[in-house]
GROMACS .gro file of C-alpha atoms in nm:
model
  277
    1MET     CA    1   1.273   1.692   2.554
    2ALA     CA    2   1.176   2.061   2.556
    3LYS     CA    3   0.862   2.000   2.353
    4THR     CA    4   0.746   1.726   2.590
    5ILE     CA    5   0.807   1.939   2.897
    6LEU     CA    6   0.633   2.236   2.739
    7SER     CA    7   0.322   2.037   2.660
    8LEU     CA    8   0.297   1.919   3.022
    9PHE     CA    9   0.350   2.269   3.159
   10ILE     CA   10   0.071   2.397   2.938
   11ALA     CA   11  -0.156   2.130   3.085
   12SER     CA   12  -0.074   2.254   3.436
   13PHE     CA   13  -0.140   2.618   3.346
   14LEU     CA   14  -0.461   2.593   3.148
   15PHE     CA   15  -0.723   2.355   3.283
   16PHE     CA   16  -1.070   2.379   3.147
   17ASN     CA   17  -1.364   2.139   3.145
   18GLY     CA   18  -1.710   2.142   3.001
   19ASN     CA   19  -1.919   2.012   2.719
   20ALA     CA   20  -1.746   2.028   2.381
   21GLN     CA   21  -1.896   2.039   2.035
   22THR     CA   22  -1.911   1.776   1.760
   23VAL     CA   23  -1.672   1.708   1.473
   24MET     CA   24  -1.740   1.549   1.133
   25ASP     CA   25  -1.501   1.329   0.935
   26ILE     CA   26  -1.471   1.314   0.557
   27ASP     CA   27  -1.734   1.035   0.541
   28SER     CA   28  -1.982   1.266   0.722
   29ASN     CA   29  -1.968   1.063   1.043
   30VAL     CA   30  -2.038   1.296   1.335
   31TYR     CA   31  -1.859   1.246   1.669
   32PRO     CA   32  -1.925   1.398   2.012
   33THR     CA   33  -1.616   1.543   2.177
   34ALA     CA   34  -1.491   1.593   2.533
   35ASN     CA   35  -1.277   1.869   2.683
   36ILE     CA   36  -1.027   1.709   2.922
   37GLY     CA   37  -0.774   1.948   3.070
   38THR     CA   38  -0.631   2.150   2.783
   39GLN     CA   39  -0.717   1.873   2.536
   40THR     CA   40  -1.024   1.808   2.325
   41TRP     CA   41  -1.076   1.442   2.231
   42MET     CA   42  -1.329   1.261   2.016
   43ALA     CA   43  -1.566   1.079   2.251
   44GLU     CA   44  -1.611   0.789   2.007
   45ASN     CA   45  -1.371   0.571   1.808
   46LEU     CA   46  -1.291   0.681   1.455
   47ARG     CA   47  -1.487   0.505   1.179
   48THR     CA   48  -1.388   0.676   0.855
   49THR     CA   49  -1.303   0.471   0.545
   50ARG     CA   50  -1.110   0.754   0.380
   51PHE     CA   51  -0.812   0.969   0.457
   52ASN     CA   52  -0.860   1.340   0.507
   53ASN     CA   53  -0.763   1.401   0.142
   54GLY     CA   54  -1.038   1.170   0.014
   55LYS     CA   55  -0.815   0.871  -0.060
   56ALA     CA   56  -0.977   0.538   0.032
   57ILE     CA   57  -0.833   0.329   0.315
   58PRO     CA   58  -0.863  -0.028   0.187
   59THR     CA   59  -0.988  -0.324   0.385
   60VAL     CA   60  -0.888  -0.687   0.341
   61ALA     CA   61  -0.984  -1.033   0.463
   62GLY     CA   62  -0.730  -1.266   0.616
   63ALA     CA   63  -0.380  -1.200   0.747
   64THR     CA   64  -0.161  -0.919   0.615
   65ASN     CA   65   0.212  -0.872   0.590
   66ASN     CA   66   0.388  -0.651   0.842
   67ASP     CA   67   0.528  -0.398   0.599
   68THR     CA   68   0.471  -0.030   0.539
   69SER     CA   69   0.225  -0.103   0.257
   70SER     CA   70  -0.023  -0.264   0.500
   71VAL     CA   71  -0.245   0.044   0.518
   72TYR     CA   72  -0.583  -0.102   0.613
   73GLN     CA   73  -0.900  -0.055   0.815
   74TRP     CA   74  -1.150  -0.315   0.935
   75ILE     CA   75  -1.478  -0.353   1.123
   76TYR     CA   76  -1.459  -0.600   1.409
   77SER     CA   77  -1.553  -0.949   1.282
   78ASP     CA   78  -1.636  -0.785   0.947
   79ASP     CA   79  -1.981  -0.718   1.095
   80ILE     CA   80  -2.120  -0.377   0.999
   81SER     CA   81  -2.336  -0.375   1.313
   82ASN     CA   82  -2.019  -0.322   1.518
   83GLU     CA   83  -1.922   0.001   1.344
   84THR     CA   84  -2.142   0.250   1.531
   85GLU     CA   85  -2.062   0.107   1.875
   86TYR     CA   86  -1.690   0.040   1.837
   87GLY     CA   87  -1.575   0.231   1.531
   88ARG     CA   88  -1.322   0.077   1.294
   89LEU     CA   89  -0.980  -0.077   1.354
   90TYR     CA   90  -0.678   0.061   1.171
   91SER     CA   91  -0.325  -0.055   1.108
   92TRP     CA   92  -0.048   0.164   1.250
   93TYR     CA   93   0.052   0.241   0.893
   94ALA     CA   94  -0.291   0.393   0.837
   95ALA     CA   95  -0.273   0.582   1.168
   96THR     CA   96   0.060   0.740   1.072
   97ASN     CA   97  -0.001   0.783   0.698
   98ILE     CA   98   0.096   1.118   0.551
   99CYS     CA   99  -0.257   1.153   0.407
  100LYS     CA  100  -0.391   1.189   0.765
  101VAL     CA  101  -0.681   0.979   0.890
  102CYS     CA  102  -0.828   1.237   1.132
  103PRO     CA  103  -1.041   1.534   1.023
  104GLN     CA  104  -0.865   1.859   0.941
  105GLY     CA  105  -0.757   2.032   1.261
  106TRP     CA  106  -0.729   1.699   1.446
  107HIS     CA  107  -0.456   1.437   1.472
  108VAL     CA  108  -0.386   1.085   1.594
  109PRO     CA  109  -0.232   1.130   1.942
  110ASN     CA  110   0.133   1.063   2.015
  111ASP     CA  111   0.278   0.940   2.344
  112SER     CA  112   0.293   1.292   2.488
  113ASP     CA  113  -0.078   1.344   2.421
  114TRP     CA  114  -0.168   1.021   2.599
  115VAL     CA  115   0.065   1.090   2.892
  116ALA     CA  116  -0.082   1.438   2.937
  117LEU     CA  117  -0.431   1.286   2.944
  118SER     CA  118  -0.337   1.021   3.199
  119THR     CA  119  -0.152   1.273   3.415
  120PHE     CA  120  -0.449   1.511   3.422
  121LEU     CA  121  -0.677   1.224   3.528
  122GLY     CA  122  -0.456   1.126   3.821
  123GLY     CA  123  -0.206   0.885   3.667
  124ASP     CA  124  -0.201   0.548   3.493
  125SER     CA  125  -0.337   0.351   3.790
  126VAL     CA  126  -0.673   0.535   3.801
  127ALA     CA  127  -0.714   0.716   3.468
  128GLY     CA  128  -0.877   0.416   3.298
  129GLY     CA  129  -1.178   0.421   3.529
  130LYS     CA  130  -1.232   0.789   3.450
  131MET     CA  131  -1.214   0.715   3.076
  132LYS     CA  132  -1.427   0.401   3.038
  133GLU     CA  133  -1.796   0.409   2.950
  134VAL     CA  134  -2.014   0.315   3.247
  135GLY     CA  135  -2.215  -0.007   3.237
  136LEU     CA  136  -2.205  -0.335   3.049
  137ASN     CA  137  -2.302  -0.216   2.703
  138SER     CA  138  -1.946  -0.232   2.568
  139TRP     CA  139  -1.754  -0.395   2.858
  140TYR     CA  140  -1.818  -0.750   2.976
  141ILE     CA  141  -1.752  -0.657   3.338
  142THR     CA  142  -1.738  -0.333   3.537
  143ASP     CA  143  -1.711  -0.202   3.894
  144THR     CA  144  -1.758   0.113   4.102
  145THR     CA  145  -1.421   0.261   3.998
  146VAL     CA  146  -1.560   0.319   3.648
  147SER     CA  147  -1.712   0.667   3.633
  148ASN     CA  148  -1.632   0.809   3.287
  149SER     CA  149  -1.593   1.141   3.469
  150SER     CA  150  -1.369   1.264   3.186
  151GLY     CA  151  -1.634   1.210   2.919
  152PHE     CA  152  -1.385   1.008   2.710
  153SER     CA  153  -1.641   0.722   2.691
  154ALA     CA  154  -1.395   0.446   2.600
  155ARG     CA  155  -1.542   0.120   2.473
  156GLY     CA  156  -1.391  -0.225   2.452
  157GLY     CA  157  -1.336  -0.238   2.077
  158GLY     CA  158  -1.084  -0.522   2.084
  159GLY     CA  159  -0.823  -0.560   1.811
  160ARG     CA  160  -0.726  -0.749   1.496
  161GLY     CA  161  -0.410  -0.959   1.506
  162ASN     CA  162  -0.231  -1.107   1.210
  163PRO     CA  163  -0.278  -1.397   1.171
  164MET     CA  164  -0.480  -1.442   1.495
  165GLY     CA  165  -0.778  -1.240   1.372
  166TYR     CA  166  -1.030  -1.043   1.578
  167ARG     CA  167  -1.000  -1.071   1.955
  168ASN     CA  168  -1.107  -0.923   2.289
  169ILE     CA  169  -1.414  -0.719   2.204
  170ASP     CA  170  -1.578  -0.592   2.527
  171THR     CA  171  -1.260  -0.704   2.707
  172SER     CA  172  -1.006  -0.441   2.605
  173GLY     CA  173  -0.978  -0.114   2.421
  174VAL     CA  174  -0.652  -0.069   2.229
  175PHE     CA  175  -0.569   0.276   2.092
  176TRP     CA  176  -0.285   0.376   1.862
  177SER     CA  177  -0.016   0.631   1.938
  178THR     CA  178   0.177   0.768   1.641
  179SER     CA  179   0.498   0.724   1.841
  180SER     CA  180   0.706   0.432   1.719
  181PHE     CA  181   0.874   0.165   1.925
  182GLY     CA  182   1.234   0.123   1.817
  183ALA     CA  183   1.336   0.046   1.462
  184GLY     CA  184   1.407  -0.260   1.254
  185VAL     CA  185   1.271  -0.484   0.984
  186PHE     CA  186   0.924  -0.497   1.140
  187PRO     CA  187   0.806  -0.147   1.241
  188ARG     CA  188   0.605  -0.130   1.562
  189GLY     CA  189   0.388   0.139   1.715
  190ASN     CA  190   0.305   0.222   2.074
  191THR     CA  191  -0.045   0.158   2.207
  192PHE     CA  192  -0.244   0.267   2.511
  193ARG     CA  193  -0.483   0.006   2.648
  194LEU     CA  194  -0.784  -0.013   2.878
  195SER     CA  195  -0.916  -0.335   3.029
  196ALA     CA  196  -1.259  -0.440   3.152
  197THR     CA  197  -1.102  -0.585   3.468
  198ASN     CA  198  -0.929  -0.276   3.610
  199SER     CA  199  -0.902   0.104   3.597
  200VAL     CA  200  -0.546   0.119   3.466
  201ILE     CA  201  -0.435   0.274   3.138
  202SER     CA  202  -0.134   0.071   3.029
  203ARG     CA  203   0.122   0.117   2.756
  204GLY     CA  204   0.200  -0.152   2.505
  205VAL     CA  205   0.352  -0.218   2.165
  206ALA     CA  206   0.200  -0.371   1.853
  207VAL     CA  207   0.333  -0.457   1.510
  208GLY     CA  208   0.239  -0.216   1.235
  209ASN     CA  209  -0.020  -0.440   1.069
  210TYR     CA  210  -0.218  -0.487   1.394
  211GLY     CA  211  -0.570  -0.343   1.393
  212ALA     CA  212  -0.643  -0.102   1.680
  213SER     CA  213  -0.886   0.181   1.751
  214ILE     CA  214  -0.809   0.548   1.691
  215ARG     CA  215  -0.921   0.842   1.904
  216CYS     CA  216  -0.843   1.174   1.737
  217ILE     CA  217  -0.736   1.474   1.944
  218LYS     CA  218  -0.786   1.835   1.842
  219ASP     CA  219  -0.481   2.039   1.747
  220LEU     CA  220  -0.394   2.286   2.024
  221PRO     CA  221  -0.463   2.640   1.899
  222ILE     CA  222  -0.155   2.855   1.857
  223SER     CA  223  -0.339   3.126   2.050
  224LEU     CA  224  -0.309   2.911   2.364
  225ILE     CA  225   0.060   2.841   2.318
  226GLU     CA  226   0.197   3.183   2.219
  227PRO     CA  227   0.131   3.365   2.551
  228LEU     CA  228   0.308   3.086   2.740
  229LEU     CA  229   0.625   3.120   2.536
  230ASN     CA  230   0.689   3.451   2.711
  231GLU     CA  231   0.605   3.307   3.053
  232LEU     CA  232   0.808   2.986   3.042
  233LYS     CA  233   1.178   2.950   2.963
  234ILE     CA  234   1.354   2.612   2.935
  235TYR     CA  235   1.728   2.605   2.864
  236PRO     CA  236   1.968   2.484   2.742
  237ASN     CA  237   1.806   2.281   2.468
  238PRO     CA  238   1.923   2.009   2.435
  239ALA     CA  239   2.053   1.951   2.787
  240ASN     CA  240   2.274   1.663   2.902
  241LYS     CA  241   2.341   1.767   3.262
  242TYR     CA  242   2.127   2.049   3.402
  243LEU     CA  243   1.794   2.178   3.273
  244ASN     CA  244   1.707   2.531   3.382
  245ILE     CA  245   1.346   2.643   3.409
  246SER     CA  246   1.205   2.986   3.481
  247SER     CA  247   0.841   3.088   3.477
  248THR     CA  248   0.618   3.380   3.568
  249LYS     CA  249   0.347   3.128   3.658
  250LYS     CA  250   0.330   2.918   3.972
  251ILE     CA  251   0.429   2.559   3.894
  252LYS     CA  252   0.319   2.287   4.134
  253LYS     CA  253   0.469   1.980   3.971
  254ILE     CA  254   0.693   1.888   3.680
  255VAL     CA  255   0.671   1.560   3.491
  256LEU     CA  256   0.960   1.452   3.268
  257ARG     CA  257   0.950   1.158   3.027
  258ASP     CA  258   1.264   1.014   2.867
  259ILE     CA  259   1.298   0.857   2.523
  260ASN     CA  260   1.218   0.514   2.672
  261SER     CA  261   0.884   0.647   2.805
  262LYS     CA  262   1.005   0.629   3.167
  263THR     CA  263   0.831   0.900   3.369
  264PHE     CA  264   0.988   1.108   3.646
  265SER     CA  265   0.773   1.328   3.868
  266ILE     CA  266   0.913   1.628   4.055
  267LYS     CA  267   0.644   1.736   4.299
  268LYS     CA  268   0.817   2.053   4.420
  269PHE     CA  269   0.920   2.307   4.161
  270VAL     CA  270   1.292   2.379   4.134
  271ASN     CA  271   1.467   2.606   3.887
  272ARG     CA  272   1.743   2.361   3.803
  273ILE     CA  273   1.697   1.987   3.743
  274ASP     CA  274   1.979   1.735   3.714
  275VAL     CA  275   1.896   1.527   3.404
  276SER     CA  276   2.236   1.362   3.367
  277ARG     CA  277   2.093   1.024   3.470
   0.00000   0.00000   0.00000
């Protein structure tokens, strides 16, 4: 709980925008990046075929089993011409592999990273329009709510179901979160999805062998976090009744998210919050 709250407070303290630099993966693919709030995101879908340690990420034709050994990557429709535009699709097991699929200093986002992005862009109902690439190059339909004002430049890369195969290119963009959904025989991961037909960013769930896009996010420098640790106090941790917050900075709004991803917004800052429910 405290870590989630802290990450959202940091987003409210330190907003910065502007043109970011590029980043290169282990296969020498170069990606533009975008500064959005306190976050720096890749502005294209990942397309590496190797983990950060040099280990190959295999590909396979046909359906795969939903087990933790299904560590794969694919190009949509197995057509190399789709790689530059849409990147590659990865199983959740590849996205969460200990070998790390993102370049050094970057990581696959978790739920908190995605929620912070959506919150900064105005919430789930409008954030998608600010994230999607403008025009019909990678979306089959668009409207005036699509501005890509964030620079995220999302494209409709579709997905790869098992056994359904490749589906929904130019219709939807499906991006992995490293956060898991429940537990059980068939592991599942959370996804964040954009659609050609609206400006919403929605949350979903997919089985671990599903193929989805990955957008890497840059690790937040410790130099940004350390000064805030002296300015923001959250206690007790954990809390089951009241959460106390004190800060030397002015706080306009607090957003809390529970373990079921339900979001609670407190628009006026208070020093004590009842979290018992």
